[in-house]
Amino acid sequence: MLPRVLCEELCSLNPMTDKLTFSVIWTLTSEGKILSEWFGRTIIRSCTKLSYEHAQSMIESPTEKIPEQELPPISPEHTSAEVHQAVLNLHRIAKELRKQRFLDGALRLDQLKLSFTLDHETGLPQGCHIYEYRDSNKLVEEFMLLANMAVAHKIYRAFPERALLRRHPPPQTKMLNDLVEFCDQMGLPVDFTSSGALNKSLTEIFGDDKYSLARKEVLTNMCSRPMQMALYFCSGMLRDREQFRHYALNVPLYTHFTSPIRRFPDVVVHRLLAAALGYRELPDVEPSVLQKQADHCNDRRMASKRVHELSTGLFFAVLVKESGPLESEAMVLGVLNQAFDVLVLRYGVQKRIYCNALPLRSHHFQKVGKKPVLTLVWEPEDMEQEPVQQVITIFSLVEVVLRAEAAALKYSATLKQPGTEDLLGLQDKEDCDSDPDEQED
């Protein structure tokens, strides 16, 4: 991020203050059809500054007036009722835009993402929850995507050799083929022929009960593995127009324009757009130099992603240490001969559970057909009882416990020992929700 004086004051659309901006302005029908499009420098004077929570409340309660004391200040020229109606209008159009995007073959792989609440004094995590992507987020996303696509076309038409664009290559072939084989083995009718076909499969093949939703989370996680990262590039350095495409969005041209406060590529795109509109000269940068800048931005984006993942893991480890042990349902997403991997559903984290860390009498790995199966034989808590067997396969629901380790800021996952009743209930659940092809083996 830029220094606070820039990103929170000078460059932020603070209400009731004139701000100089670059805008894309459309005339739209209520169904989201674009009637006209205009690019240019503008002055914006926002009448208020809503949070996502404010907009979400308006969307969820379209006929209820939100008390003005619960809203941020609104300029005297407008009323809270006008603001409410504007949000509803935008929401209606955004829904149509989103519906059309996915009909046109877009893909979205939503994975569980952790958000933390922090202690104001120490800055350490004191709680966490799965981030919920709601209608207010989707509203903003649709118009940002629309602007980014519009600007991509504008700068590419003006400067076909020097446009800074963003492409998303298709999935890695070998990993995708492995996933196709896995889905065939599991009897899952997933169509990987295109981004739109994959999105449709993930939307339609699962029900809406808790077990089906958990299976969808696991499969979505698996589908994300073959996906490649999106990349910035200079249009003059790629001769094959087909390589310009954005796989997930399923569009021929895309760029980043909407966040110049926090991304350098957006600043470059603003300069290109200004030149395309005659506000300034085209930046004197050769395509090869622009590509080097794009490569640097890609490296920083990769590093940023890695830091985000590591910091999330670090904060969660602190939370487990301070508040643990933590218990949660988990779903198995991989089975090995001495261990298995789970997605912890309450927290969205992945952990490997090792057989030698469990109080087992024995364990046995085999393949039934091509499906890996790990049979655990638990030591009975009462010596007069018979040992309890537990069968671990992909998509098995299990109960796990997360505990802090002696090593600093590390935690491990272990399996809760099941009772006979738990196993019977779980087996019934898996039998009634599994596909017929799964039960044949």
CSV table of C-alpha atoms in Angstrom, one decimal:
chain,number,residue,atom,x,y,z
A,1,MET,CA,0.0,0.0,0.0
A,2,LEU,CA,1.0,3.6,-0.5
A,3,PRO,CA,1.6,5.8,2.6
A,4,ARG,CA,-1.5,6.6,4.5
A,5,VAL,CA,-1.6,10.3,3.5
A,6,LEU,CA,-1.9,9.1,-0.1
A,7,CYS,CA,-4.2,6.0,0.1
A,8,GLU,CA,-6.5,7.2,2.9
A,9,GLU,CA,-6.6,11.0,2.2
A,10,LEU,CA,-5.3,12.4,-1.1
A,11,CYS,CA,-6.2,9.4,-3.3
A,12,SER,CA,-9.3,8.1,-1.5
A,13,LEU,CA,-12.9,9.0,-2.6
A,14,ASN,CA,-13.7,10.6,0.7
A,15,PRO,CA,-17.3,12.0,0.9
A,16,MET,CA,-18.3,15.6,0.4
A,17,THR,CA,-14.8,16.3,-1.1
A,18,ASP,CA,-13.9,16.9,-4.8
A,19,LYS,CA,-11.6,14.2,-6.1
A,20,LEU,CA,-9.8,14.1,-9.5
A,21,THR,CA,-10.4,10.7,-11.0
A,22,PHE,CA,-10.2,8.6,-14.2
A,23,SER,CA,-13.7,7.2,-15.0
A,24,VAL,CA,-15.5,4.8,-17.3
A,25,ILE,CA,-19.1,5.9,-17.6
A,26,TRP,CA,-21.8,3.7,-19.1
A,27,THR,CA,-25.4,4.1,-19.9
A,28,LEU,CA,-26.9,0.7,-19.0
A,29,THR,CA,-30.3,-0.9,-19.1
A,30,SER,CA,-31.7,-2.5,-16.0
A,31,GLU,CA,-30.6,-5.8,-17.5
A,32,GLY,CA,-27.0,-4.7,-17.7
A,33,LYS,CA,-26.9,-4.1,-21.5
A,34,ILE,CA,-24.4,-1.4,-22.3
A,35,LEU,CA,-26.0,1.4,-24.5
A,36,SER,CA,-23.0,3.8,-24.5
A,37,GLU,CA,-19.5,4.0,-23.0
A,38,TRP,CA,-17.3,7.0,-22.2
A,39,PHE,CA,-13.7,7.3,-20.8
A,40,GLY,CA,-12.3,10.4,-19.4
A,41,ARG,CA,-11.0,12.5,-16.5
A,42,THR,CA,-13.7,13.5,-14.0
A,43,ILE,CA,-14.3,15.2,-10.7
A,44,ILE,CA,-16.2,13.0,-8.2
A,45,ARG,CA,-17.8,14.3,-5.1
A,46,SER,CA,-19.1,11.3,-3.2
A,47,CYS,CA,-22.2,11.9,-1.1
A,48,THR,CA,-21.3,9.3,1.5
A,49,LYS,CA,-18.8,6.4,2.3
A,50,LEU,CA,-20.6,3.2,2.8
A,51,SER,CA,-19.0,0.0,4.2
A,52,TYR,CA,-19.7,-3.4,2.7
A,53,GLU,CA,-21.8,-4.1,5.8
A,54,HIS,CA,-24.0,-0.9,5.2
A,55,ALA,CA,-24.6,-1.9,1.5
A,56,GLN,CA,-25.3,-5.5,2.5
A,57,SER,CA,-27.9,-4.4,5.0
A,58,MET,CA,-29.6,-2.3,2.3
A,59,ILE,CA,-29.6,-5.3,-0.1
A,60,GLU,CA,-30.9,-7.7,2.5
A,61,SER,CA,-33.7,-5.3,3.7
A,62,PRO,CA,-34.8,-3.5,0.5
A,63,THR,CA,-38.0,-2.1,2.0
A,64,GLU,CA,-36.7,-1.3,5.5
A,65,LYS,CA,-35.3,2.1,6.1
A,66,ILE,CA,-32.0,2.0,8.0
A,67,PRO,CA,-31.8,4.5,10.8
A,68,GLU,CA,-29.7,7.5,9.8
A,69,GLN,CA,-27.6,7.2,13.0
A,70,GLU,CA,-26.5,3.8,11.9
A,71,LEU,CA,-25.2,5.2,8.6
A,72,PRO,CA,-22.1,7.4,7.9
A,73,PRO,CA,-22.7,11.1,7.2
A,74,ILE,CA,-24.6,11.8,4.0
A,75,SER,CA,-24.2,15.1,2.1
A,76,PRO,CA,-27.2,17.5,2.5
A,77,GLU,CA,-28.1,17.3,-1.2
A,78,HIS,CA,-29.1,13.6,-0.9
A,79,THR,CA,-31.2,11.5,1.5
A,80,SER,CA,-30.6,8.1,2.9
A,81,ALA,CA,-33.5,6.8,0.9
A,82,GLU,CA,-31.8,7.9,-2.3
A,83,VAL,CA,-28.6,6.2,-1.3
A,84,HIS,CA,-30.5,3.0,-0.4
A,85,GLN,CA,-32.3,3.1,-3.8
A,86,ALA,CA,-29.0,3.6,-5.6
A,87,VAL,CA,-27.5,0.6,-3.9
A,88,LEU,CA,-30.5,-1.5,-4.9
A,89,ASN,CA,-30.3,-0.3,-8.5
A,90,LEU,CA,-26.6,-1.2,-8.7
A,91,HIS,CA,-27.3,-4.6,-7.1
A,92,ARG,CA,-30.0,-5.4,-9.6
A,93,ILE,CA,-27.7,-4.6,-12.6
A,94,ALA,CA,-24.7,-6.4,-11.0
A,95,LYS,CA,-26.8,-9.5,-10.6
A,96,GLU,CA,-27.6,-9.4,-14.4
A,97,LEU,CA,-24.0,-8.8,-15.3
A,98,ARG,CA,-22.8,-11.6,-13.1
A,99,LYS,CA,-25.4,-14.0,-14.5
A,100,GLN,CA,-24.4,-13.2,-18.0
A,101,ARG,CA,-20.7,-13.6,-17.2
A,102,PHE,CA,-21.2,-17.1,-16.0
A,103,LEU,CA,-23.5,-17.9,-19.0
A,104,ASP,CA,-20.6,-16.7,-21.2
A,105,GLY,CA,-18.2,-19.2,-19.5
A,106,ALA,CA,-16.6,-17.6,-16.6
A,107,LEU,CA,-15.2,-19.6,-13.7
A,108,ARG,CA,-14.9,-18.8,-10.0
A,109,LEU,CA,-13.1,-21.1,-7.5
A,110,ASP,CA,-14.1,-19.8,-4.1
A,111,GLN,CA,-11.9,-21.4,-1.4
A,112,LEU,CA,-12.4,-21.0,2.3
A,113,LYS,CA,-10.5,-17.9,3.5
A,114,LEU,CA,-9.7,-17.0,7.1
A,115,SER,CA,-10.2,-13.6,8.6
A,116,PHE,CA,-8.9,-12.7,12.0
A,117,THR,CA,-10.1,-10.3,14.8
A,118,LEU,CA,-7.2,-8.7,16.4
A,119,ASP,CA,-6.6,-7.5,20.0
A,120,HIS,CA,-6.3,-3.7,19.8
A,121,GLU,CA,-3.5,-3.5,22.3
A,122,THR,CA,-1.3,-6.4,21.3
A,123,GLY,CA,-2.2,-6.8,17.6
A,124,LEU,CA,-2.4,-10.5,18.1
A,125,PRO,CA,-5.4,-12.6,16.9
A,126,GLN,CA,-8.1,-13.2,19.4
A,127,GLY,CA,-10.6,-14.9,17.1
A,128,CYS,CA,-11.2,-15.9,13.5
A,129,HIS,CA,-14.0,-16.7,11.1
A,130,ILE,CA,-14.4,-17.8,7.5
A,131,TYR,CA,-14.6,-14.7,5.3
A,132,GLU,CA,-18.1,-14.5,3.7
A,133,TYR,CA,-18.2,-13.3,0.2
A,134,ARG,CA,-21.6,-11.5,0.0
A,135,ASP,CA,-23.8,-9.6,-2.4
A,136,SER,CA,-22.2,-6.3,-1.6
A,137,ASN,CA,-18.8,-7.7,-2.5
A,138,LYS,CA,-20.2,-9.1,-5.8
A,139,LEU,CA,-21.8,-5.7,-6.6
A,140,VAL,CA,-18.4,-3.9,-6.4
A,141,GLU,CA,-16.7,-6.8,-8.2
A,142,GLU,CA,-18.9,-6.8,-11.3
A,143,PHE,CA,-18.4,-3.1,-12.0
A,144,MET,CA,-14.7,-3.3,-11.4
A,145,LEU,CA,-14.5,-6.2,-13.8
A,146,LEU,CA,-16.5,-4.3,-16.4
A,147,ALA,CA,-14.2,-1.3,-16.1
A,148,ASN,CA,-11.0,-3.4,-16.4
A,149,MET,CA,-12.3,-5.2,-19.5
A,150,ALA,CA,-13.4,-1.9,-21.1
A,151,VAL,CA,-10.0,-0.2,-20.5
A,152,ALA,CA,-8.1,-3.3,-21.8
A,153,HIS,CA,-9.9,-3.0,-25.1
A,154,LYS,CA,-9.4,0.8,-25.2
A,155,ILE,CA,-5.6,0.7,-24.7
A,156,TYR,CA,-5.1,-2.3,-26.9
A,157,ARG,CA,-6.9,-0.7,-29.8
A,158,ALA,CA,-4.9,2.5,-29.3
A,159,PHE,CA,-1.5,0.8,-28.7
A,160,PRO,CA,-1.5,-2.8,-29.9
A,161,GLU,CA,2.3,-3.1,-29.3
A,162,ARG,CA,2.5,-1.4,-25.9
A,163,ALA,CA,-0.6,-2.2,-23.9
A,164,LEU,CA,-0.1,-3.6,-20.4
A,165,LEU,CA,-2.6,-6.4,-20.1
A,166,ARG,CA,-3.3,-9.3,-17.8
A,167,ARG,CA,-3.6,-12.9,-19.1
A,168,HIS,CA,-4.6,-16.1,-17.3
A,169,PRO,CA,-3.1,-19.2,-18.9
A,170,PRO,CA,-5.2,-22.4,-18.9
A,171,PRO,CA,-4.5,-25.1,-16.3
A,172,GLN,CA,-1.3,-27.2,-16.3
A,173,THR,CA,-2.0,-30.1,-18.5
A,174,LYS,CA,-0.5,-33.0,-16.4
A,175,MET,CA,-2.1,-31.9,-13.2
A,176,LEU,CA,-5.4,-31.4,-14.9
A,177,ASN,CA,-5.2,-34.9,-16.5
A,178,ASP,CA,-4.5,-36.3,-13.0
A,179,LEU,CA,-7.5,-34.5,-11.7
A,180,VAL,CA,-9.7,-35.8,-14.6
A,181,GLU,CA,-8.6,-39.3,-13.8
A,182,PHE,CA,-9.3,-38.8,-10.1
A,183,CYS,CA,-12.8,-37.6,-10.8
A,184,ASP,CA,-13.5,-40.5,-13.1
A,185,GLN,CA,-12.4,-42.9,-10.3
A,186,MET,CA,-14.6,-41.2,-7.8
A,187,GLY,CA,-17.6,-41.2,-10.1
A,188,LEU,CA,-17.8,-37.4,-10.2
A,189,PRO,CA,-19.2,-36.1,-13.5
A,190,VAL,CA,-16.9,-33.1,-13.8
A,191,ASP,CA,-16.5,-31.5,-17.2
A,192,PHE,CA,-13.0,-30.0,-17.6
A,193,THR,CA,-13.2,-29.0,-21.3
A,194,SER,CA,-13.5,-25.3,-20.5
A,195,SER,CA,-13.7,-22.8,-17.7
A,196,GLY,CA,-17.4,-22.5,-18.1
A,197,ALA,CA,-18.0,-26.2,-18.2
A,198,LEU,CA,-16.0,-26.7,-15.0
A,199,ASN,CA,-17.9,-23.9,-13.2
A,200,LYS,CA,-21.2,-25.5,-14.3
A,201,SER,CA,-20.1,-28.9,-13.0
A,202,LEU,CA,-19.1,-27.5,-9.6
A,203,THR,CA,-22.4,-25.6,-9.4
A,204,GLU,CA,-24.7,-28.5,-10.3
A,205,ILE,CA,-23.2,-31.9,-9.2
A,206,PHE,CA,-23.5,-31.3,-5.4
A,207,GLY,CA,-26.6,-30.8,-3.2
A,208,ASP,CA,-27.0,-28.1,-0.6
A,209,ASP,CA,-26.8,-30.3,2.6
A,210,LYS,CA,-23.7,-29.9,4.8
A,211,TYR,CA,-22.0,-33.1,3.6
A,212,SER,CA,-22.4,-32.1,-0.1
A,213,LEU,CA,-21.2,-28.6,0.5
A,214,ALA,CA,-18.1,-30.0,2.3
A,215,ARG,CA,-17.4,-32.2,-0.7
A,216,LYS,CA,-17.7,-29.2,-3.0
A,217,GLU,CA,-15.1,-27.3,-0.9
A,218,VAL,CA,-12.7,-30.2,-1.2
A,219,LEU,CA,-13.2,-30.6,-4.9
A,220,THR,CA,-12.9,-26.8,-5.4
A,221,ASN,CA,-9.6,-27.0,-3.5
A,222,MET,CA,-8.4,-29.8,-5.8
A,223,CYS,CA,-9.5,-27.9,-8.9
A,224,SER,CA,-7.4,-24.9,-7.9
A,225,ARG,CA,-4.2,-26.9,-7.9
A,226,PRO,CA,-3.7,-27.1,-11.6
A,227,MET,CA,-4.6,-23.5,-12.1
A,228,GLN,CA,-1.8,-21.1,-13.1
A,229,MET,CA,-1.3,-17.6,-11.8
A,230,ALA,CA,-2.6,-14.7,-13.9
A,231,LEU,CA,0.3,-12.6,-15.4
A,232,TYR,CA,0.9,-9.1,-16.5
A,233,PHE,CA,2.4,-8.8,-20.0
A,234,CYS,CA,3.1,-6.4,-22.8
A,235,SER,CA,0.9,-7.0,-25.8
A,236,GLY,CA,3.8,-6.4,-28.2
A,237,MET,CA,5.8,-9.3,-26.8
A,238,LEU,CA,3.3,-12.0,-27.5
A,239,ARG,CA,2.5,-12.8,-31.1
A,240,ASP,CA,-0.3,-15.3,-30.5
A,241,ARG,CA,-3.5,-13.5,-29.6
A,242,GLU,CA,-4.9,-16.7,-28.1
A,243,GLN,CA,-2.3,-16.4,-25.3
A,244,PHE,CA,-3.9,-13.0,-24.4
A,245,ARG,CA,-7.0,-14.7,-23.0
A,246,HIS,CA,-8.0,-14.8,-19.4
A,247,TYR,CA,-9.0,-18.4,-18.7
A,248,ALA,CA,-11.1,-17.8,-15.5
A,249,LEU,CA,-12.9,-14.8,-16.8
A,250,ASN,CA,-13.1,-16.4,-20.3
A,251,VAL,CA,-12.5,-13.0,-22.0
A,252,PRO,CA,-10.0,-12.1,-24.8
A,253,LEU,CA,-8.6,-9.0,-23.2
A,254,TYR,CA,-8.2,-8.0,-19.5
A,255,THR,CA,-6.1,-5.5,-17.5
A,256,HIS,CA,-6.0,-3.9,-14.1
A,257,PHE,CA,-7.2,-0.3,-14.0
A,258,THR,CA,-9.4,0.1,-10.9
A,259,SER,CA,-6.8,0.0,-8.0
A,260,PRO,CA,-4.0,2.5,-8.7
A,261,ILE,CA,-3.6,3.1,-5.0
A,262,ARG,CA,-2.3,-0.4,-4.4
A,263,ARG,CA,-1.0,-1.8,-7.7
A,264,PHE,CA,1.7,-0.3,-9.9
A,265,PRO,CA,0.3,-1.9,-13.1
A,266,ASP,CA,-2.8,0.2,-12.7
A,267,VAL,CA,-0.7,3.3,-12.7
A,268,VAL,CA,0.9,2.3,-16.0
A,269,VAL,CA,-2.5,1.5,-17.4
A,270,HIS,CA,-3.8,5.0,-16.4
A,271,ARG,CA,-0.9,6.6,-18.3
A,272,LEU,CA,-1.7,4.5,-21.4
A,273,LEU,CA,-5.3,5.4,-21.2
A,274,ALA,CA,-4.5,9.1,-20.8
A,275,ALA,CA,-2.3,8.8,-23.9
A,276,ALA,CA,-5.1,7.0,-25.8
A,277,LEU,CA,-7.5,9.8,-24.9
A,278,GLY,CA,-5.0,12.5,-26.0
A,279,TYR,CA,-4.4,13.9,-22.5
A,280,ARG,CA,-0.6,13.2,-22.7
A,281,GLU,CA,2.1,11.7,-24.9
A,282,LEU,CA,2.5,7.9,-25.1
A,283,PRO,CA,5.1,6.9,-22.5
A,284,ASP,CA,8.5,6.5,-24.3
A,285,VAL,CA,8.9,2.8,-23.2
A,286,GLU,CA,9.9,0.0,-25.6
A,287,PRO,CA,7.8,-3.2,-25.5
A,288,SER,CA,10.8,-5.1,-24.1
A,289,VAL,CA,11.2,-2.6,-21.2
A,290,LEU,CA,7.5,-2.7,-20.5
A,291,GLN,CA,7.7,-6.5,-20.4
A,292,LYS,CA,10.5,-6.3,-17.8
A,293,GLN,CA,8.2,-4.0,-15.7
A,294,ALA,CA,5.4,-6.6,-16.1
A,295,ASP,CA,7.8,-9.4,-15.1
A,296,HIS,CA,8.8,-7.5,-11.9
A,297,CYS,CA,5.1,-6.9,-11.1
A,298,ASN,CA,4.5,-10.6,-11.5
A,299,ASP,CA,7.4,-11.5,-9.2
A,300,ARG,CA,6.1,-9.0,-6.5
A,301,ARG,CA,2.5,-10.5,-6.9
A,302,MET,CA,3.9,-14.0,-6.3
A,303,ALA,CA,5.8,-12.9,-3.3
A,304,SER,CA,2.8,-11.0,-1.9
A,305,LYS,CA,0.6,-14.1,-2.3
A,306,ARG,CA,3.2,-16.2,-0.5
A,307,VAL,CA,3.6,-13.7,2.3
A,308,HIS,CA,-0.2,-13.6,2.7
A,309,GLU,CA,-0.4,-17.4,3.0
A,310,LEU,CA,2.5,-17.5,5.5
A,311,SER,CA,1.1,-14.7,7.6
A,312,THR,CA,-2.3,-16.4,7.7
A,313,GLY,CA,-0.7,-19.6,8.9
A,314,LEU,CA,1.4,-17.7,11.4
A,315,PHE,CA,-1.7,-15.9,12.9
A,316,PHE,CA,-3.7,-19.2,13.0
A,317,ALA,CA,-0.8,-20.9,14.8
A,318,VAL,CA,-0.8,-18.1,17.4
A,319,LEU,CA,-4.6,-18.5,17.8
A,320,VAL,CA,-4.3,-22.3,18.3
A,321,LYS,CA,-1.6,-21.7,20.9
A,322,GLU,CA,-3.6,-19.1,22.8
A,323,SER,CA,-7.1,-20.6,22.4
A,324,GLY,CA,-6.6,-24.3,21.6
A,325,PRO,CA,-7.0,-27.1,21.4
A,326,LEU,CA,-9.5,-26.5,18.7
A,327,GLU,CA,-12.0,-29.1,17.4
A,328,SER,CA,-13.7,-29.2,14.0
A,329,GLU,CA,-15.2,-31.4,11.4
A,330,ALA,CA,-12.8,-32.1,8.5
A,331,MET,CA,-13.0,-33.8,5.2
A,332,VAL,CA,-10.4,-36.0,3.8
A,333,LEU,CA,-8.9,-34.8,0.5
A,334,GLY,CA,-5.9,-37.2,0.1
A,335,VAL,CA,-5.0,-40.6,1.4
A,336,LEU,CA,-1.4,-42.0,1.6
A,337,ASN,CA,-0.1,-45.3,3.0
A,338,GLN,CA,1.0,-43.8,6.4
A,339,ALA,CA,-1.1,-40.5,6.6
A,340,PHE,CA,-3.9,-38.6,5.1
A,341,ASP,CA,-4.7,-34.9,4.4
A,342,VAL,CA,-7.8,-33.1,5.6
A,343,LEU,CA,-9.5,-29.8,5.0
A,344,VAL,CA,-10.6,-28.5,8.4
A,345,LEU,CA,-14.0,-27.1,7.5
A,346,ARG,CA,-14.4,-24.6,10.4
A,347,TYR,CA,-11.2,-22.9,9.7
A,348,GLY,CA,-10.4,-23.6,6.0
A,349,VAL,CA,-6.9,-24.9,6.8
A,350,GLN,CA,-5.3,-28.0,5.4
A,351,LYS,CA,-3.3,-30.4,7.6
A,352,ARG,CA,-1.7,-33.8,7.3
A,353,ILE,CA,-2.6,-36.4,10.0
A,354,TYR,CA,0.0,-39.1,10.6
A,355,CYS,CA,-0.9,-42.6,11.6
A,356,ASN,CA,2.0,-42.9,14.0
A,357,ALA,CA,0.7,-39.9,16.0
A,358,LEU,CA,-2.6,-41.7,16.7
A,359,PRO,CA,-3.2,-44.4,19.4
A,360,LEU,CA,-3.7,-47.2,16.9
A,361,ARG,CA,-3.3,-50.9,17.2
A,362,SER,CA,-2.6,-51.1,13.5
A,363,HIS,CA,-3.4,-49.5,10.2
A,364,HIS,CA,-3.7,-50.9,6.7
A,365,PHE,CA,-3.4,-49.2,3.3
A,366,GLN,CA,-4.9,-50.6,0.1
A,367,LYS,CA,-6.4,-49.6,-3.2
A,368,VAL,CA,-9.9,-50.6,-3.9
A,369,GLY,CA,-10.0,-50.4,-7.7
A,370,LYS,CA,-7.9,-47.2,-8.0
A,371,LYS,CA,-9.2,-45.5,-4.9
A,372,PRO,CA,-6.9,-45.3,-1.9
A,373,VAL,CA,-8.3,-46.7,1.4
A,374,LEU,CA,-6.7,-46.5,4.8
A,375,THR,CA,-8.2,-48.7,7.5
A,376,LEU,CA,-7.4,-47.6,11.1
A,377,VAL,CA,-7.7,-50.0,14.0
A,378,TRP,CA,-8.0,-48.0,17.2
A,379,GLU,CA,-6.8,-49.2,20.6
A,380,PRO,CA,-9.9,-49.5,22.8
A,381,GLU,CA,-10.1,-47.1,25.7
A,382,ASP,CA,-11.6,-49.9,27.8
A,383,MET,CA,-9.6,-53.2,27.4
A,384,GLU,CA,-12.9,-55.2,27.6
A,385,GLN,CA,-14.1,-53.5,24.4
A,386,GLU,CA,-13.3,-54.6,20.9
A,387,PRO,CA,-11.0,-52.5,18.8
A,388,VAL,CA,-12.8,-49.9,16.6
A,389,GLN,CA,-12.1,-49.9,12.9
A,390,GLN,CA,-12.3,-46.6,11.0
A,391,VAL,CA,-12.1,-46.5,7.2
A,392,ILE,CA,-10.5,-43.4,5.7
A,393,THR,CA,-11.2,-42.6,2.0
A,394,ILE,CA,-11.3,-39.3,0.1
A,395,PHE,CA,-14.5,-37.4,1.1
A,396,SER,CA,-14.7,-39.1,4.5
A,397,LEU,CA,-15.9,-36.8,7.2
A,398,VAL,CA,-13.8,-37.0,10.4
A,399,GLU,CA,-13.4,-35.1,13.7
A,400,VAL,CA,-10.0,-33.5,14.2
A,401,VAL,CA,-8.3,-31.7,17.1
A,402,LEU,CA,-5.7,-28.9,16.4
A,403,ARG,CA,-3.0,-28.5,19.1
A,404,ALA,CA,0.0,-26.2,19.5
A,405,GLU,CA,3.3,-27.9,19.2
A,406,ALA,CA,6.3,-27.3,21.4
A,407,ALA,CA,8.1,-25.8,18.5
A,408,ALA,CA,7.4,-22.1,18.2
A,409,LEU,CA,4.3,-21.1,16.3
A,410,LYS,CA,3.5,-24.6,14.9
A,411,TYR,CA,0.5,-26.7,15.3
A,412,SER,CA,-0.6,-30.3,14.5
A,413,ALA,CA,-3.8,-32.1,13.7
A,414,THR,CA,-4.9,-35.4,15.2
A,415,LEU,CA,-8.0,-37.5,14.7
A,416,LYS,CA,-10.6,-37.8,17.5
A,417,GLN,CA,-11.1,-41.4,18.3
A,418,PRO,CA,-14.5,-42.4,17.1
A,419,GLY,CA,-17.2,-44.2,19.1
A,420,THR,CA,-19.2,-47.0,17.5
A,421,GLU,CA,-22.2,-44.7,17.3
A,422,ASP,CA,-20.2,-42.0,15.5
A,423,LEU,CA,-19.0,-44.5,12.9
A,424,LEU,CA,-22.4,-45.9,12.2
A,425,GLY,CA,-23.9,-42.4,11.8
A,426,LEU,CA,-21.1,-41.3,9.6
A,427,GLN,CA,-21.3,-44.4,7.4
A,428,ASP,CA,-25.0,-44.0,7.0
A,429,LYS,CA,-24.5,-40.4,6.0
A,430,GLU,CA,-21.8,-41.3,3.4
A,431,ASP,CA,-23.8,-44.1,2.0
A,432,CYS,CA,-26.9,-42.0,1.4
A,433,ASP,CA,-25.0,-39.1,-0.1
A,434,SER,CA,-22.4,-40.9,-2.2
A,435,ASP,CA,-22.8,-41.4,-5.9
A,436,PRO,CA,-23.9,-44.9,-7.0
A,437,ASP,CA,-20.5,-45.4,-8.8
A,438,GLU,CA,-18.7,-44.8,-5.5
A,439,GLN,CA,-20.5,-47.5,-3.8
A,440,GLU,CA,-19.7,-50.2,-6.3
A,441,ASP,CA,-16.1,-50.5,-5.1
